[in-house]
Coordinates of C-alpha atoms and ligand atoms in Angstrom, one line a residue:
M224 CA 220.9 211.1 109.1
I225 CA 219.6 212.0 112.6
L226 CA 217.2 214.8 112.3
V227 CA 215.6 216.5 115.3
L228 CA 212.3 218.3 114.9
L229 CA 211.8 221.2 117.2
G230 CA 208.8 223.5 117.7
P231 CA 205.9 224.2 119.8
P232 CA 202.7 222.0 120.2
G233 CA 200.7 222.1 117.0
A234 CA 203.6 223.4 114.8
G235 CA 203.2 220.4 112.5
K236 CA 206.2 218.3 113.6
G237 CA 204.1 215.1 113.3
T238 CA 202.5 216.0 110.0
Q239 CA 205.7 217.2 108.3
G240 CA 207.8 214.5 110.1
E241 CA 205.8 211.8 108.2
R242 CA 206.3 213.5 104.9
I243 CA 210.1 214.1 105.4
A244 CA 210.5 210.5 106.6
E245 CA 208.9 209.3 103.4
R246 CA 211.3 211.5 101.2
L247 CA 214.4 210.4 103.1
G248 CA 213.5 206.8 103.5
I249 CA 214.2 206.8 107.2
P250 CA 211.7 206.1 110.1
K251 CA 210.1 208.9 112.1
I252 CA 210.1 208.3 115.8
A253 CA 207.7 210.4 118.0
T254 CA 208.1 210.1 121.8
G255 CA 204.5 211.3 122.1
D256 CA 203.3 208.3 120.0
V257 CA 205.4 205.9 121.9
L258 CA 204.0 207.2 125.2
R259 CA 200.4 207.2 124.0
A260 CA 200.9 203.6 122.9
A261 CA 202.2 202.7 126.3
V262 CA 199.2 204.4 127.9
R263 CA 196.9 202.6 125.7
D264 CA 198.6 199.2 126.4
G265 CA 198.5 200.0 130.1
T266 CA 202.2 199.3 130.6
E267 CA 204.1 200.5 133.7
Q268 CA 205.7 203.2 131.6
G269 CA 202.3 204.3 130.3
L270 CA 200.7 204.4 133.7
A271 CA 203.6 206.6 135.0
A272 CA 203.4 208.9 132.0
K273 CA 199.6 209.4 131.8
A274 CA 199.0 212.1 134.4
Y275 CA 201.9 214.3 133.0
M276 CA 200.6 213.9 129.5
D277 CA 196.9 214.7 130.3
R278 CA 198.0 217.9 132.1
G279 CA 200.3 218.9 129.2
D280 CA 203.4 218.6 131.4
L281 CA 206.6 216.9 130.4
V282 CA 207.3 213.3 131.2
P283 CA 210.6 213.0 133.3
D284 CA 213.8 213.1 131.3
S285 CA 214.9 209.7 132.5
V286 CA 211.9 208.0 130.9
I287 CA 212.4 209.9 127.6
L288 CA 216.2 209.0 127.5
G289 CA 215.3 205.3 128.3
I290 CA 212.9 205.3 125.2
M291 CA 215.6 207.0 123.0
K292 CA 218.3 204.5 124.0
E293 CA 216.1 201.6 123.0
V294 CA 214.9 203.2 119.8
L295 CA 218.4 204.4 118.6
S296 CA 220.0 201.1 119.1
S297 CA 217.3 199.2 117.2
P298 CA 218.0 197.9 113.6
A299 CA 215.1 200.2 112.4
A300 CA 217.2 203.3 113.1
A301 CA 220.4 202.0 111.6
K302 CA 220.2 204.3 108.5
G303 CA 218.9 207.3 110.5
A304 CA 215.9 208.6 112.1
I305 CA 213.6 211.7 112.4
L306 CA 213.1 212.5 116.1
D307 CA 209.7 214.2 116.6
G308 CA 209.1 215.6 120.0
V309 CA 212.5 214.8 121.5
V310 CA 214.5 216.8 122.7
R311 CA 212.4 219.1 124.9
T312 CA 214.8 220.0 127.6
V313 CA 218.5 220.9 127.8
P314 CA 219.2 217.7 129.8
Q315 CA 217.5 215.6 127.1
A316 CA 219.6 217.4 124.4
E317 CA 222.7 216.6 126.4
G318 CA 221.7 213.1 127.1
L319 CA 220.8 212.4 123.5
T320 CA 224.1 213.9 122.3
T321 CA 226.1 211.7 124.7
M322 CA 224.1 208.6 123.8
L323 CA 224.7 209.2 120.0
A324 CA 228.4 209.8 120.6
E325 CA 228.6 206.4 122.3
L326 CA 227.1 204.9 119.2
G327 CA 229.5 206.8 116.9
R328 CA 226.7 209.0 115.7
K329 CA 225.5 212.7 116.1
V330 CA 222.6 214.9 115.4
D331 CA 223.0 216.0 111.9
R332 CA 220.4 218.8 111.9
F333 CA 217.7 220.4 114.1
L334 CA 214.7 221.8 112.2
L335 CA 212.7 224.4 114.1
F336 CA 209.0 224.8 113.0
D337 CA 207.9 228.5 113.5
V338 CA 204.2 229.1 113.8
P339 CA 202.5 232.1 115.7
E340 CA 200.6 231.2 118.9
D341 CA 197.1 232.2 117.7
E342 CA 197.5 229.8 114.8
L343 CA 198.8 227.0 117.2
M344 CA 195.6 227.4 119.4
K345 CA 193.4 227.2 116.3
R346 CA 195.2 224.1 114.9
L347 CA 195.1 222.2 118.3
G348 CA 191.6 223.2 119.1
G349 CA 190.4 221.7 115.7
R350 CA 192.6 218.5 115.7
V351 CA 191.5 214.9 115.8
V352 CA 193.9 212.0 115.6
C353 CA 193.7 208.3 114.7
D354 CA 193.7 206.3 117.9
S355 CA 195.5 203.5 116.1
C356 CA 198.2 205.1 113.8
Q357 CA 198.2 208.6 115.4
T358 CA 197.7 210.5 112.0
P359 CA 196.5 214.0 112.8
Y360 CA 193.5 215.5 110.9
K361 CA 191.8 218.9 110.9
G362 CA 188.2 219.7 110.0
L363 CA 186.9 216.2 110.8
E364 CA 184.6 215.1 113.7
P365 CA 185.6 212.5 116.3
G366 CA 184.3 209.1 115.4
T367 CA 185.2 209.5 111.7
R368 CA 187.4 206.6 110.3
C369 CA 191.1 207.2 109.6
E370 CA 191.9 207.5 105.9
K371 CA 195.2 205.7 106.3
C372 CA 194.3 202.7 108.5
G373 CA 190.6 202.7 109.2
G374 CA 191.1 203.5 112.9
N375 CA 188.8 205.7 115.0
L376 CA 189.5 209.5 115.1
V377 CA 189.5 210.9 118.6
R378 CA 190.3 214.2 120.4
R379 CA 193.5 214.0 122.5
K380 CA 192.9 214.8 126.1
D381 CA 195.7 217.3 126.0
D382 CA 194.0 219.2 123.2
E383 CA 191.5 220.6 125.7
P384 CA 192.0 224.4 126.1
E385 CA 193.6 224.3 129.6
A386 CA 196.1 221.6 128.6
I387 CA 196.9 223.5 125.4
R388 CA 197.7 226.6 127.4
N389 CA 199.9 224.6 129.8
R390 CA 201.7 222.9 126.9
L391 CA 202.5 226.3 125.3
K392 CA 203.8 227.6 128.7
V393 CA 205.9 224.4 129.2
Y394 CA 207.3 224.8 125.7
E395 CA 208.5 228.4 126.5
A396 CA 209.9 227.5 129.9
Q397 CA 211.6 224.2 129.1
T398 CA 212.0 223.6 125.4
A399 CA 212.8 227.1 124.0
P400 CA 216.1 227.0 125.9
V401 CA 217.1 224.0 123.8
I402 CA 217.2 226.5 120.8
E403 CA 219.8 228.6 122.7
W404 CA 221.7 225.4 123.6
T405 CA 222.0 224.4 119.9
K406 CA 223.4 227.8 119.1
E407 CA 225.9 227.7 121.9
K408 CA 227.0 224.2 120.8
K409 CA 227.2 225.4 117.2
M410 CA 224.8 222.7 116.0
N411 CA 223.1 222.9 112.6
L412 CA 219.8 224.6 113.4
H413 CA 217.4 225.6 110.6
K414 CA 214.3 227.7 111.3
I415 CA 211.5 227.3 108.9
D416 CA 208.2 229.1 108.4
A417 CA 205.7 226.3 109.1
T418 CA 202.5 228.2 108.1
G419 CA 200.6 227.9 104.9
E420 CA 200.0 224.8 102.7
L421 CA 201.4 221.5 103.7
D422 CA 203.3 221.0 100.5
D423 CA 204.9 224.4 100.8
V424 CA 206.1 223.7 104.3
T425 CA 207.5 220.3 103.2
E426 CA 209.4 222.0 100.4
R427 CA 210.8 224.6 102.9
A428 CA 212.0 221.7 105.1
M429 CA 213.6 219.8 102.3
K430 CA 215.4 222.9 101.1
A431 CA 216.7 223.6 104.6
L432 CA 218.1 220.0 104.6
E433 CA 220.2 220.8 101.5
E434 CA 221.9 223.8 103.1
P435 CA 225.6 223.3 104.0
T436 CA 226.3 221.9 107.5
K437 CA 228.8 223.5 110.0
Ligands
AP5_758 P1 203.5 215.1 121.4 O1 202.6 214.1 120.9 O2 204.9 215.2 120.9 O3 202.8 216.6 121.3 P2 203.3 218.0 120.9 O4 204.7 218.3 120.8 O5 202.6 218.9 121.8 O6 203.1 218.1 119.5 P3 201.7 217.9 118.8 O7 201.6 216.4 118.4 O8 200.6 218.4 119.6 O9 201.8 218.8 117.5 P4 202.7 218.7 116.2 O10 203.7 219.7 116.2 O11 203.1 217.2 116.0 O12 201.6 219.0 115.2 P5 200.6 218.2 114.2 O13 201.4 217.7 113.0 O14 199.8 217.2 115.0 O15 203.6 215.0 123.0 C1 202.5 214.8 123.8 C2 202.9 214.8 125.3 O16 203.8 213.6 125.5 C3 203.8 215.9 125.8 O17 202.9 217.0 126.3 C4 204.5 215.2 127.0 O18 203.6 215.1 128.1 C5 204.9 213.9 126.4 N1 206.2 213.9 125.8 C6 206.4 213.6 124.5 N2 207.7 213.8 124.2 C7 208.3 214.2 125.3 C8 209.6 214.5 125.7 N3 210.6 214.5 124.8 N4 209.9 214.9 127.0 C9 208.9 214.9 127.9 N5 207.6 214.6 127.7 C10 207.3 214.2 126.3 O19 199.7 219.4 113.7 C11 198.7 219.9 114.5 C12 197.4 220.2 113.8 O20 197.6 221.1 112.8 C13 196.8 219.0 113.0 O21 195.4 218.9 113.1 C14 197.3 219.2 111.5 O22 196.4 218.6 110.6 C15 197.3 220.7 111.5 N6 198.3 221.2 110.6 C16 199.6 220.9 110.5 N7 200.3 221.6 109.6 C17 199.4 222.6 109.2 C18 199.5 223.7 108.2 N8 200.6 224.0 107.5 N9 198.3 224.4 108.2 C19 197.2 224.2 108.8 N10 197.1 223.1 109.7 C20 198.2 222.3 109.8

């Protein structure tokens, strides 16, 4: 199954993507994590992406589609993948669809995580992430150790208030049109309420995946 997670920054795509991946036994691939690792490793791709990411702007489509091509043709994605944070523009959606068609595959479902904006601001303002495995946490201080891998918990540069505001604007301008695009193309889009307890959100997501496809 190829599952695309859509939703604004802080909607819980990373948190729920991990849980859904575990349930379905397929990997979760997050373009944000791939890019942050490239920044950390100081690769050419990372150096090119860093300024966009720190401001909360989108990295150019060509870079993202290059990453997706590599990821989707790798053996790890042979049984399927959960794509977190891609697609974020209509050209990315079109590029991904074409790329998958060339591999004889398609996006099976889009899951749209719905959370009101004031809740998003609260979540992102209070988030720390592991600088090693990228697991997000709330209610912990930077410098605490990651429960999963022992890495160091840090605040993301794009979780500063100005960058959060920009990311939300960018989402409305460039990513929200992808939702209309999925409707025009008669894709399987499921919107779920992503507020409340983590387990409840996971159950809503799993239930949506059981709905009949078009
Ligand atoms: P990326 O890392 O993808 O960031 P994002 O989309 O802004 O999403 P976030 O990681 O901020 O949020 P999330 O929805 O995963 O929520 P999370 O689970 O962490 O991208 C970063 C940057 O990379 C982009 O700005 C761009 O520059 C670049 N980039 C990446 N992909 C790109 C692409 N395709 N095209 C172009 N550029 C790209 O949860 C948030 C917080 O809330 C956590 O603290 C969590 O513990 C908490 N939380 C989760 N669920 C709940 C709940 N139910 N109740 C209470 N708290 C909750």
